[in-house]
PDB file of C-alpha atoms in Angstrom:
ATOM      1  CA  MET S 154      -0.042   0.072   0.025  1.00 40.00           C
ATOM      2  CA  THR S 155       1.431   3.164  -0.982  1.00 42.00           C
ATOM      3  CA  ARG S 156       0.869   6.240   1.052  1.00 48.00           C
ATOM      4  CA  THR S 157       1.093   9.724  -0.013  1.00 44.00           C
ATOM      5  CA  ASP S 158      -0.106  11.554   2.939  1.00 51.00           C
ATOM      6  CA  ALA S 159       0.787  11.375   6.730  1.00 63.00           C
ATOM      7  CA  VAL S 160      -2.099  11.424   9.437  1.00 66.00           C
ATOM      8  CA  PRO S 161      -4.076  14.498   8.943  1.00 63.00           C
ATOM      9  CA  ALA S 162      -3.137  17.430  10.890  1.00 57.00           C
ATOM     10  CA  GLY S 163      -6.701  18.076  11.700  1.00 59.00           C
ATOM     11  CA  GLY S 164      -7.250  14.359  13.091  1.00 76.00           C
ATOM     12  CA  GLY S 165      -9.091  12.566  10.311  1.00 95.00           C
ATOM     13  CA  LEU S 166     -12.381  10.442  10.434  1.00 97.00           C
ATOM     14  CA  CYS S 167     -11.386   8.342  13.199  1.00 98.00           C
ATOM     15  CA  ALA S 168      -9.165  10.845  15.436  1.00 97.00           C
ATOM     16  CA  GLY S 169      -8.799   9.983  18.744  1.00 95.00           C
ATOM     17  CA  ARG S 170     -10.121   6.384  18.392  1.00 98.00           C
ATOM     18  CA  VAL S 171      -8.482   3.162  19.378  1.00 98.00           C
ATOM     19  CA  VAL S 172      -9.130   0.369  16.987  1.00 98.00           C
ATOM     20  CA  ALA S 173      -8.121  -3.140  17.348  1.00 98.00           C
ATOM     21  CA  VAL S 174      -7.945  -5.133  14.139  1.00 98.00           C
ATOM     22  CA  THR S 175      -7.230  -8.958  14.073  1.00 97.00           C
ATOM     23  CA  GLY S 176      -5.473 -10.792  11.395  1.00 95.00           C
ATOM     24  CA  ALA S 177      -3.908  -7.423  10.560  1.00 96.00           C
ATOM     25  CA  GLY S 178      -0.435  -8.546   9.535  1.00 94.00           C
ATOM     26  CA  ARG S 179      -1.446  -9.006   5.802  1.00 92.00           C
ATOM     27  CA  GLY S 180      -4.155  -8.598   3.250  1.00 93.00           C
ATOM     28  CA  LEU S 181      -7.496  -7.194   4.176  1.00 96.00           C
ATOM     29  CA  GLY S 182      -6.528  -6.610   8.085  1.00 96.00           C
ATOM     30  CA  ARG S 183      -3.152  -4.923   6.946  1.00 97.00           C
ATOM     31  CA  ALA S 184      -5.210  -2.644   4.641  1.00 96.00           C
ATOM     32  CA  HIS S 185      -7.654  -1.952   7.339  1.00 97.00           C
ATOM     33  CA  ALA S 186      -5.067  -1.212  10.192  1.00 98.00           C
ATOM     34  CA  LEU S 187      -3.165   1.036   7.813  1.00 98.00           C
ATOM     35  CA  ALA S 188      -6.453   2.891   6.693  1.00 98.00           C
ATOM     36  CA  TYR S 189      -7.376   3.472  10.176  1.00 98.00           C
ATOM     37  CA  ALA S 190      -4.260   4.874  11.312  1.00 98.00           C
ATOM     38  CA  ALA S 191      -4.195   7.069   8.091  1.00 97.00           C
ATOM     39  CA  GLU S 192      -7.703   8.498   9.596  1.00 98.00           C
ATOM     40  CA  GLY S 193      -6.062   9.368  12.959  1.00 97.00           C
ATOM     41  CA  ALA S 194      -7.042   6.250  14.818  1.00 98.00           C
ATOM     42  CA  LYS S 195      -4.497   4.452  17.260  1.00 98.00           C
ATOM     43  CA  VAL S 196      -4.431   0.697  16.218  1.00 98.00           C
ATOM     44  CA  ILE S 197      -3.748  -2.603  17.890  1.00 97.00           C
ATOM     45  CA  VAL S 198      -2.376  -4.715  15.202  1.00 96.00           C
ATOM     46  CA  ASN S 199      -3.153  -8.140  15.952  1.00 96.00           C
ATOM     47  CA  ASP S 200      -1.572 -11.024  14.092  1.00 94.00           C
ATOM     48  CA  LEU S 201      -0.511 -14.646  15.179  1.00 87.00           C
ATOM     49  CA  GLY S 202       1.940 -14.879  12.262  1.00 76.00           C
ATOM     50  CA  VAL S 203       0.594 -18.110  10.932  1.00 61.00           C
ATOM     51  CA  GLY S 204       0.597 -19.720   7.247  1.00 54.00           C
ATOM     52  CA  LEU S 205      -2.476 -19.769   5.142  1.00 54.00           C
ATOM     53  CA  ASP S 206      -3.569 -23.233   6.738  1.00 51.00           C
ATOM     54  CA  GLY S 207      -3.166 -21.819  10.146  1.00 46.00           C
ATOM     55  CA  THR S 208       0.051 -23.424  11.197  1.00 54.00           C
ATOM     56  CA  PRO S 209       3.016 -21.307  12.412  1.00 47.00           C
ATOM     57  CA  ALA S 210       4.922 -19.246  10.125  1.00 54.00           C
ATOM     58  CA  PRO S 211       8.755 -18.126  10.498  1.00 47.00           C
ATOM     59  CA  ASP S 212       7.794 -14.356  10.305  1.00 59.00           C
ATOM     60  CA  THR S 213       5.840 -12.055  12.380  1.00 77.00           C
ATOM     61  CA  PRO S 214       3.967  -9.491  10.347  1.00 89.00           C
ATOM     62  CA  ALA S 215       2.123  -7.580  12.938  1.00 92.00           C
ATOM     63  CA  ALA S 216       5.505  -5.592  13.893  1.00 92.00           C
ATOM     64  CA  GLN S 217       6.072  -4.805  10.127  1.00 93.00           C
ATOM     65  CA  VAL S 218       2.706  -3.268   9.793  1.00 95.00           C
ATOM     66  CA  VAL S 219       3.141  -1.317  13.043  1.00 95.00           C
ATOM     67  CA  ALA S 220       6.343   0.068  11.412  1.00 94.00           C
ATOM     68  CA  GLU S 221       4.433   1.036   8.370  1.00 96.00           C
ATOM     69  CA  ILE S 222       2.179   2.819  10.451  1.00 97.00           C
ATOM     70  CA  ARG S 223       4.695   4.793  12.645  1.00 97.00           C
ATOM     71  CA  GLU S 224       6.726   5.706   9.432  1.00 97.00           C
ATOM     72  CA  PHE S 225       3.871   7.871   8.379  1.00 95.00           C
ATOM     73  CA  GLY S 226       3.247   9.371  11.590  1.00 96.00           C
ATOM     74  CA  GLY S 227       0.651   7.139  13.000  1.00 97.00           C
ATOM     75  CA  GLU S 228       0.391   5.413  16.548  1.00 97.00           C
ATOM     76  CA  ALA S 229       0.131   1.567  16.613  1.00 97.00           C
ATOM     77  CA  THR S 230       1.147  -1.296  18.728  1.00 96.00           C
ATOM     78  CA  ALA S 231       1.626  -5.070  17.813  1.00 94.00           C
ATOM     79  CA  HIS S 232      -0.293  -7.970  19.494  1.00 95.00           C
ATOM     80  CA  GLY S 233       0.563 -11.464  18.743  1.00 92.00           C
ATOM     81  CA  GLY S 234      -2.260 -13.353  20.908  1.00 92.00           C
ATOM     82  CA  ASP S 235      -4.586 -16.173  19.643  1.00 95.00           C
ATOM     83  CA  ILE S 236      -7.881 -14.515  19.454  1.00 96.00           C
ATOM     84  CA  ALA S 237      -9.685 -17.981  19.254  1.00 97.00           C
ATOM     85  CA  THR S 238      -8.738 -18.413  22.993  1.00 97.00           C
ATOM     86  CA  SER S 239     -10.464 -16.546  25.668  1.00 98.00           C
ATOM     87  CA  GLU S 240      -6.967 -15.447  27.056  1.00 97.00           C
ATOM     88  CA  GLY S 241      -5.827 -14.178  23.784  1.00 96.00           C
ATOM     89  CA  ALA S 242      -9.054 -12.422  22.928  1.00 98.00           C
ATOM     90  CA  ALA S 243      -9.233 -10.790  26.330  1.00 98.00           C
ATOM     91  CA  SER S 244      -5.677  -9.617  25.903  1.00 97.00           C
ATOM     92  CA  VAL S 245      -6.571  -7.548  22.810  1.00 97.00           C
ATOM     93  CA  VAL S 246      -8.963  -5.441  24.651  1.00 98.00           C
ATOM     94  CA  ALA S 247      -6.348  -5.345  27.632  1.00 98.00           C
ATOM     95  CA  ALA S 248      -3.709  -4.036  25.164  1.00 97.00           C
ATOM     96  CA  ALA S 249      -5.887  -1.352  23.965  1.00 98.00           C
ATOM     97  CA  VAL S 250      -6.691  -0.289  27.474  1.00 98.00           C
ATOM     98  CA  ASP S 251      -3.386  -0.529  28.804  1.00 98.00           C
ATOM     99  CA  THR S 252      -1.474   1.210  25.764  1.00 98.00           C
ATOM    100  CA  PHE S 253      -4.030   3.933  24.758  1.00 98.00           C
ATOM    101  CA  GLY S 254      -6.453   4.099  27.624  1.00 98.00           C
ATOM    102  CA  ARG S 255      -9.485   2.718  25.763  1.00 98.00           C
ATOM    103  CA  LEU S 256     -11.021   0.709  23.028  1.00 98.00           C
ATOM    104  CA  ASP S 257     -13.618   2.204  20.627  1.00 98.00           C
ATOM    105  CA  THR S 258     -13.501  -0.292  17.565  1.00 98.00           C
ATOM    106  CA  LEU S 259     -12.991  -3.758  17.012  1.00 98.00           C
ATOM    107  CA  VAL S 260     -12.534  -5.078  13.356  1.00 98.00           C
ATOM    108  CA  ASN S 261     -12.676  -9.022  13.569  1.00 98.00           C
ATOM    109  CA  ASN S 262     -10.858 -10.152  10.250  1.00 96.00           C
ATOM    110  CA  ALA S 263      -8.798 -13.195  11.039  1.00 92.00           C
ATOM    111  CA  GLY S 264      -8.885 -16.319   9.322  1.00 90.00           C
ATOM    112  CA  PHE S 265      -7.585 -19.087   7.010  1.00 85.00           C
ATOM    113  CA  LEU S 266      -8.611 -21.845   4.876  1.00 84.00           C
ATOM    114  CA  ARG S 267      -8.848 -25.629   4.845  1.00 87.00           C
ATOM    115  CA  ASP S 268     -10.685 -26.399   1.582  1.00 83.00           C
ATOM    116  CA  ARG S 269     -11.690 -29.794   0.610  1.00 90.00           C
ATOM    117  CA  MET S 270     -15.026 -31.443  -0.650  1.00 92.00           C
ATOM    118  CA  LEU S 271     -17.287 -32.660   2.196  1.00 89.00           C
ATOM    119  CA  VAL S 272     -16.801 -36.356   1.451  1.00 93.00           C
ATOM    120  CA  ASN S 273     -12.977 -35.516   1.947  1.00 94.00           C
ATOM    121  CA  GLN S 274     -12.908 -32.993   4.557  1.00 91.00           C
ATOM    122  CA  ASP S 275     -12.122 -34.428   7.805  1.00 94.00           C
ATOM    123  CA  GLU S 276     -13.016 -33.478  11.488  1.00 95.00           C
ATOM    124  CA  GLU S 277     -10.030 -31.529  12.116  1.00 94.00           C
ATOM    125  CA  ASP S 278     -10.349 -29.332   8.996  1.00 94.00           C
ATOM    126  CA  TRP S 279     -13.909 -28.512  10.169  1.00 94.00           C
ATOM    127  CA  ASP S 280     -12.913 -27.807  13.749  1.00 94.00           C
ATOM    128  CA  ALA S 281      -9.905 -25.840  12.900  1.00 94.00           C
ATOM    129  CA  VAL S 282     -11.787 -23.411  10.466  1.00 95.00           C
ATOM    130  CA  MET S 283     -14.839 -23.064  12.907  1.00 95.00           C
ATOM    131  CA  ARG S 284     -12.208 -22.168  15.581  1.00 96.00           C
ATOM    132  CA  VAL S 285     -10.557 -19.394  13.791  1.00 96.00           C
ATOM    133  CA  HIS S 286     -13.354 -17.977  12.057  1.00 97.00           C
ATOM    134  CA  LEU S 287     -16.251 -18.346  14.249  1.00 97.00           C
ATOM    135  CA  LYS S 288     -14.859 -18.604  17.588  1.00 97.00           C
ATOM    136  CA  GLY S 289     -12.411 -15.946  16.803  1.00 97.00           C
ATOM    137  CA  HIS S 290     -15.260 -13.549  16.228  1.00 98.00           C
ATOM    138  CA  PHE S 291     -17.113 -14.763  19.146  1.00 98.00           C
ATOM    139  CA  LEU S 292     -14.418 -14.386  21.809  1.00 98.00           C
ATOM    140  CA  PRO S 293     -12.916 -10.959  20.870  1.00 98.00           C
ATOM    141  CA  LEU S 294     -16.585  -9.625  20.443  1.00 98.00           C
ATOM    142  CA  LYS S 295     -17.657 -11.082  23.925  1.00 98.00           C
ATOM    143  CA  HIS S 296     -14.518  -9.406  25.536  1.00 98.00           C
ATOM    144  CA  ALA S 297     -15.095  -6.088  23.933  1.00 98.00           C
ATOM    145  CA  ALA S 298     -18.772  -6.139  24.601  1.00 98.00           C
ATOM    146  CA  ALA S 299     -17.941  -7.032  28.360  1.00 98.00           C
ATOM    147  CA  TYR S 300     -15.630  -3.901  28.513  1.00 98.00           C
ATOM    148  CA  TRP S 301     -18.061  -1.565  26.809  1.00 98.00           C
ATOM    149  CA  ARG S 302     -20.989  -2.752  29.066  1.00 98.00           C
ATOM    150  CA  ALA S 303     -18.920  -1.820  32.222  1.00 98.00           C
ATOM    151  CA  GLU S 304     -18.142   1.590  30.722  1.00 98.00           C
ATOM    152  CA  ALA S 305     -21.842   2.258  30.006  1.00 98.00           C
ATOM    153  CA  LYS S 306     -22.857   0.976  33.470  1.00 98.00           C
ATOM    154  CA  ALA S 307     -20.114   3.269  35.014  1.00 98.00           C
ATOM    155  CA  GLY S 308     -21.662   6.344  33.294  1.00 97.00           C
ATOM    156  CA  ARG S 309     -19.096   6.955  30.911  1.00 96.00           C
ATOM    157  CA  PRO S 310     -20.069   7.372  27.242  1.00 95.00           C
ATOM    158  CA  VAL S 311     -19.637   4.696  24.677  1.00 98.00           C
ATOM    159  CA  THR S 312     -19.678   4.987  20.955  1.00 98.00           C
ATOM    160  CA  ALA S 313     -18.437   1.616  20.305  1.00 98.00           C
ATOM    161  CA  ARG S 314     -18.168  -0.043  16.745  1.00 98.00           C
ATOM    162  CA  VAL S 315     -17.818  -3.721  15.839  1.00 98.00           C
ATOM    163  CA  ILE S 316     -17.007  -4.848  12.095  1.00 98.00           C
ATOM    164  CA  ASN S 317     -17.259  -8.476  11.387  1.00 98.00           C
ATOM    165  CA  THR S 318     -15.703 -10.177   8.412  1.00 97.00           C
ATOM    166  CA  SER S 319     -18.139 -12.763   6.403  1.00 97.00           C
ATOM    167  CA  SER S 320     -17.947 -13.731   2.867  1.00 95.00           C
ATOM    168  CA  GLY S 321     -19.745 -14.472  -0.301  1.00 93.00           C
ATOM    169  CA  ALA S 322     -19.383 -17.984   0.599  1.00 94.00           C
ATOM    170  CA  GLY S 323     -21.412 -17.334   3.743  1.00 93.00           C
ATOM    171  CA  LEU S 324     -24.262 -15.760   1.775  1.00 94.00           C
ATOM    172  CA  LEU S 325     -24.411 -18.230  -0.999  1.00 93.00           C
ATOM    173  CA  GLY S 326     -22.216 -21.070  -0.357  1.00 92.00           C
ATOM    174  CA  SER S 327     -18.888 -22.163  -1.970  1.00 92.00           C
ATOM    175  CA  VAL S 328     -17.999 -25.683  -3.387  1.00 93.00           C
ATOM    176  CA  GLY S 329     -15.062 -26.946  -1.647  1.00 89.00           C
ATOM    177  CA  GLN S 330     -15.517 -24.831   1.142  1.00 93.00           C
ATOM    178  CA  GLY S 331     -18.300 -26.406   3.533  1.00 91.00           C
ATOM    179  CA  ASN S 332     -16.444 -25.562   6.690  1.00 95.00           C
ATOM    180  CA  TYR S 333     -15.487 -21.946   5.444  1.00 95.00           C
ATOM    181  CA  SER S 334     -19.070 -21.241   4.319  1.00 95.00           C
ATOM    182  CA  ALA S 335     -20.664 -22.552   7.407  1.00 96.00           C
ATOM    183  CA  ALA S 336     -18.460 -20.497   9.508  1.00 96.00           C
ATOM    184  CA  LYS S 337     -19.018 -17.261   7.503  1.00 97.00           C
ATOM    185  CA  ALA S 338     -22.604 -18.014   7.600  1.00 97.00           C
ATOM    186  CA  GLY S 339     -22.427 -18.368  11.420  1.00 97.00           C
ATOM    187  CA  ILE S 340     -20.654 -14.862  11.615  1.00 98.00           C
ATOM    188  CA  LEU S 341     -23.634 -13.323   9.871  1.00 97.00           C
ATOM    189  CA  GLY S 342     -26.074 -14.566  12.550  1.00 97.00           C
ATOM    190  CA  LEU S 343     -23.713 -13.505  15.445  1.00 98.00           C
ATOM    191  CA  THR S 344     -23.572 -10.102  13.845  1.00 98.00           C
ATOM    192  CA  LEU S 345     -27.406  -9.758  13.832  1.00 98.00           C
ATOM    193  CA  VAL S 346     -27.584 -10.950  17.558  1.00 98.00           C
ATOM    194  CA  ALA S 347     -24.791  -8.741  18.803  1.00 98.00           C
ATOM    195  CA  ALA S 348     -26.293  -5.614  17.055  1.00 98.00           C
ATOM    196  CA  ALA S 349     -29.600  -6.541  18.979  1.00 98.00           C
ATOM    197  CA  GLU S 350     -28.079  -7.180  22.205  1.00 98.00           C
ATOM    198  CA  LEU S 351     -25.411  -4.597  22.515  1.00 98.00           C
ATOM    199  CA  ALA S 352     -27.363  -1.363  21.282  1.00 98.00           C
ATOM    200  CA  ARG S 353     -28.382  -0.568  24.729  1.00 98.00           C
ATOM    201  CA  TYR S 354     -24.507  -0.079  25.630  1.00 98.00           C
ATOM    202  CA  GLY S 355     -23.807   2.260  22.581  1.00 98.00           C
ATOM    203  CA  VAL S 356     -22.261  -0.379  20.505  1.00 98.00           C
ATOM    204  CA  GLN S 357     -23.139  -0.885  16.774  1.00 98.00           C
ATOM    205  CA  VAL S 358     -22.330  -4.271  15.103  1.00 98.00           C
ATOM    206  CA  ASN S 359     -22.174  -4.791  11.273  1.00 97.00           C
ATOM    207  CA  ALA S 360     -20.516  -7.259   9.011  1.00 97.00           C
ATOM    208  CA  ILE S 361     -18.820  -7.014   5.425  1.00 97.00           C
ATOM    209  CA  ALA S 362     -18.725  -9.703   2.783  1.00 96.00           C
ATOM    210  CA  PRO S 363     -15.655  -8.467   0.960  1.00 95.00           C
ATOM    211  CA  ALA S 364     -14.191  -9.717  -2.346  1.00 91.00           C
ATOM    212  CA  ALA S 365     -10.223  -8.898  -2.709  1.00 83.00           C
ATOM    213  CA  ARG S 366      -6.982 -10.429  -3.512  1.00 82.00           C
ATOM    214  CA  THR S 367      -5.400 -11.737  -0.403  1.00 62.00           C
ATOM    215  CA  ARG S 368      -3.469 -14.935   0.455  1.00 58.00           C
ATOM    216  CA  MET S 369      -6.748 -16.740   0.901  1.00 52.00           C
ATOM    217  CA  THR S 370      -8.070 -15.783  -2.690  1.00 47.00           C
ATOM    218  CA  GLU S 371      -4.662 -15.199  -4.764  1.00 48.00           C
ATOM    219  CA  ALA S 372      -5.499 -18.056  -6.694  1.00 49.00           C
ATOM    220  CA  THR S 373      -9.194 -16.999  -7.554  1.00 50.00           C
ATOM    221  CA  PHE S 374      -8.097 -13.358  -8.498  1.00 43.00           C
ATOM    222  CA  ALA S 375      -4.827 -14.046  -9.840  1.00 48.00           C
ATOM    223  CA  GLY S 376      -5.687 -12.684 -13.099  1.00 50.00           C
ATOM    224  CA  THR S 377      -7.576  -9.482 -11.981  1.00 49.00           C
ATOM    225  CA  MET S 378      -4.819  -6.787 -11.705  1.00 52.00           C
ATOM    226  CA  ALA S 379      -5.082  -3.094 -12.250  1.00 48.00           C
ATOM    227  CA  ALA S 380      -6.426  -2.619 -15.952  1.00 47.00           C
ATOM    228  CA  PRO S 381      -5.155   0.209 -18.091  1.00 47.00           C
ATOM    229  CA  GLY S 382      -8.518   0.822 -19.562  1.00 49.00           C
ATOM    230  CA  ASN S 383      -9.907   2.065 -16.353  1.00 59.00           C
ATOM    231  CA  GLY S 384      -7.229   4.374 -15.105  1.00 66.00           C
ATOM    232  CA  GLY S 385      -5.076   1.528 -13.578  1.00 75.00           C
ATOM    233  CA  PHE S 386      -7.784   0.698 -10.812  1.00 87.00           C
ATOM    234  CA  ASP S 387      -7.077  -2.540  -9.338  1.00 90.00           C
ATOM    235  CA  ALA S 388     -10.646  -3.610  -8.588  1.00 91.00           C
ATOM    236  CA  MET S 389      -9.175  -6.847  -6.357  1.00 87.00           C
ATOM    237  CA  ALA S 390      -6.987  -4.597  -4.213  1.00 93.00           C
ATOM    238  CA  PRO S 391      -7.778  -5.054  -0.473  1.00 93.00           C
ATOM    239  CA  GLU S 392      -7.467  -1.639   0.065  1.00 94.00           C
ATOM    240  CA  ASN S 393     -10.704  -0.926  -1.889  1.00 95.00           C
ATOM    241  CA  VAL S 394     -12.593  -2.538   1.007  1.00 95.00           C
ATOM    242  CA  SER S 395     -10.972  -0.491   3.868  1.00 96.00           C
ATOM    243  CA  PRO S 396     -12.868   2.920   3.456  1.00 97.00           C
ATOM    244  CA  LEU S 397     -16.113   1.361   4.156  1.00 97.00           C
ATOM    245  CA  VAL S 398     -14.716  -0.610   7.160  1.00 97.00           C
ATOM    246  CA  VAL S 399     -13.126   2.750   8.414  1.00 98.00           C
ATOM    247  CA  TRP S 400     -16.413   4.486   8.220  1.00 98.00           C
ATOM    248  CA  LEU S 401     -18.431   1.808   9.969  1.00 98.00           C
ATOM    249  CA  GLY S 402     -15.797   1.921  12.821  1.00 98.00           C
ATOM    250  CA  SER S 403     -15.733   5.661  13.134  1.00 98.00           C
ATOM    251  CA  GLY S 404     -17.933   7.630  15.523  1.00 94.00           C
ATOM    252  CA  GLU S 405     -20.768  10.020  14.799  1.00 93.00           C
ATOM    253  CA  SER S 406     -20.567   9.723  11.193  1.00 96.00           C
ATOM    254  CA  CYS S 407     -21.991   6.348  11.043  1.00 97.00           C
ATOM    255  CA  ASP S 408     -24.542   6.714  13.977  1.00 97.00           C
ATOM    256  CA  GLY S 409     -27.568   4.430  13.592  1.00 97.00           C
ATOM    257  CA  VAL S 410     -26.255   2.070  11.305  1.00 97.00           C
ATOM    258  CA  THR S 411     -26.373  -1.386  12.844  1.00 97.00           C
ATOM    259  CA  GLY S 412     -27.128  -5.032  12.240  1.00 97.00           C
ATOM    260  CA  ARG S 413     -26.383  -4.654   8.566  1.00 97.00           C
ATOM    261  CA  VAL S 414     -24.397  -6.798   5.994  1.00 97.00           C
ATOM    262  CA  PHE S 415     -22.374  -5.063   3.090  1.00 97.00           C
ATOM    263  CA  GLU S 416     -20.712  -6.823   0.011  1.00 95.00           C
ATOM    264  CA  VAL S 417     -17.646  -4.813  -0.974  1.00 95.00           C
ATOM    265  CA  GLU S 418     -15.837  -5.463  -4.185  1.00 94.00           C
ATOM    266  CA  GLY S 419     -13.577  -2.746  -5.932  1.00 93.00           C
ATOM    267  CA  GLY S 420     -15.863   0.313  -6.130  1.00 94.00           C
ATOM    268  CA  ARG S 421     -18.939  -1.304  -5.360  1.00 94.00           C
ATOM    269  CA  ILE S 422     -20.838  -1.489  -2.121  1.00 96.00           C
ATOM    270  CA  THR S 423     -23.907  -3.607  -2.006  1.00 96.00           C
ATOM    271  CA  VAL S 424     -26.491  -3.512   1.131  1.00 97.00           C
ATOM    272  CA  MET S 425     -27.075  -7.448   1.419  1.00 95.00           C
ATOM    273  CA  GLU S 426     -30.906  -8.166   2.206  1.00 93.00           C
ATOM    274  CA  GLY S 427     -30.854 -11.718   3.793  1.00 89.00           C
ATOM    275  CA  TRP S 428     -33.530 -14.061   4.732  1.00 88.00           C
ATOM    276  CA  ARG S 429     -37.057 -12.421   4.338  1.00 90.00           C
ATOM    277  CA  PRO S 430     -40.384 -14.042   4.018  1.00 93.00           C
ATOM    278  CA  GLY S 431     -41.304 -14.895   0.609  1.00 95.00           C
ATOM    279  CA  PRO S 432     -44.485 -16.388  -0.981  1.00 97.00           C
ATOM    280  CA  ALA S 433     -46.607 -18.287   1.531  1.00 97.00           C
ATOM    281  CA  VAL S 434     -49.651 -20.205   1.974  1.00 97.00           C
ATOM    282  CA  ASP S 435     -51.638 -21.097   5.252  1.00 97.00           C
ATOM    283  CA  LYS S 436     -54.187 -23.893   4.992  1.00 96.00           C
ATOM    284  CA  ALA S 437     -55.308 -23.345   8.659  1.00 97.00           C
ATOM    285  CA  GLU S 438     -55.150 -27.173   9.301  1.00 97.00           C
ATOM    286  CA  ARG S 439     -52.590 -29.832   8.741  1.00 96.00           C
ATOM    287  CA  TRP S 440     -51.179 -30.679   5.465  1.00 96.00           C
ATOM    288  CA  THR S 441     -50.827 -34.175   3.943  1.00 95.00           C
ATOM    289  CA  PRO S 442     -47.385 -34.877   2.553  1.00 95.00           C
ATOM    290  CA  THR S 443     -48.876 -34.769  -0.906  1.00 97.00           C
ATOM    291  CA  GLY S 444     -50.656 -31.706  -0.337  1.00 96.00           C
ATOM    292  CA  ALA S 445     -47.512 -29.975   1.386  1.00 96.00           C
ATOM    293  CA  GLY S 446     -45.561 -31.074  -1.805  1.00 96.00           C
ATOM    294  CA  GLY S 447     -47.787 -29.368  -4.047  1.00 97.00           C
ATOM    295  CA  ALA S 448     -48.144 -26.172  -2.185  1.00 97.00           C
ATOM    296  CA  VAL S 449     -44.527 -26.036  -2.171  1.00 96.00           C
ATOM    297  CA  ARG S 450     -44.421 -26.517  -5.842  1.00 96.00           C
ATOM    298  CA  GLU S 451     -46.689 -23.682  -6.370  1.00 97.00           C
ATOM    299  CA  LEU S 452     -44.995 -21.212  -3.907  1.00 96.00           C
ATOM    300  CA  LEU S 453     -41.564 -22.085  -5.714  1.00 96.00           C
ATOM    301  CA  GLU S 454     -43.135 -20.746  -8.868  1.00 97.00           C
ATOM    302  CA  ARG S 455     -43.716 -17.443  -7.342  1.00 97.00           C
ATOM    303  CA  ALA S 456     -40.478 -17.400  -5.363  1.00 96.00           C
ATOM    304  CA  ALA S 457     -37.032 -15.611  -6.270  1.00 93.00           C
ATOM    305  CA  VAL S 458     -34.643 -17.932  -7.771  1.00 91.00           C
ATOM    306  CA  PRO S 459     -31.657 -17.902  -5.288  1.00 88.00           C
ATOM    307  CA  GLY S 460     -28.180 -16.982  -6.229  1.00 88.00           C
ATOM    308  CA  SER S 461     -25.927 -19.808  -7.388  1.00 90.00           C
ATOM    309  CA  VAL S 462     -23.423 -21.464  -5.082  1.00 92.00           C
ATOM    310  CA  TYR S 463     -19.875 -20.391  -5.865  1.00 89.00           C
ATOM    311  CA  GLY S 464     -18.243 -23.019  -7.864  1.00 89.00           C
ATOM    312  CA  ALA S 465     -21.357 -24.848  -9.004  1.00 88.00           C
ATOM    313  CA  GLN S 466     -21.820 -26.053 -12.265  1.00 69.00           C
TER     314      GLN S 466
END
């Protein structure tokens, strides 16, 4: 990410806010951390420093991102805890409070892949992806929410924000990614519940479903580089996703936006509208199996056609 400006002298959109980003050593997380810092936020850069499959990697990229932020005048600190453990997740919140005095925004971003077709996927692959994606969202959210609830009950104003990271795979499903699709769909449900439960404490919770070139998607988007015909705009650059994430994590500017899911790709932002009642019929008495089947056939004729599962023929 090439930076042309230092932290704005006037503070920026997130001036004074303290933001924790999980999985911020590379890809989307790195782009988010840099973008927040460029808007004046103080950033906790969390990254365990593992490989694409979740196994330990030889480098520790969180410190590199912190160095980048400090180079253009921002404030940041690295955090290497495992956010899929209660201790590690709690320590993210503690790091923010101990280092910068507060926590205002949590961006749950960490994840990895263990792709296999369902018949070939073993229990370890399932558990590992659920642990990092779904549990790795729940635990930081739980500990951050407990902190904000305590602040609110103590009479201190709370303007807190959470941005969770789902995926098109969570919205539509993806062949060969049963574990990942299920985890990302679970994150959507968690987002809706958290938005409803935490509103009373001044917390807004939203989710994004980004499409960008990262370690997890580089094979999918390998050929989608910047095109000369559109002014060199690289539609799959992870930095394209970060402006919305920064806005959702800001203060008064995004007030009232909660419980929403946004698909973000290139220059396009889409408000996703999830499960809503479609055509229905009420017989006001018990159906027979044949009758129920006939009713369903008729309803499906009037229902919208669902989107295709990614990778389906």
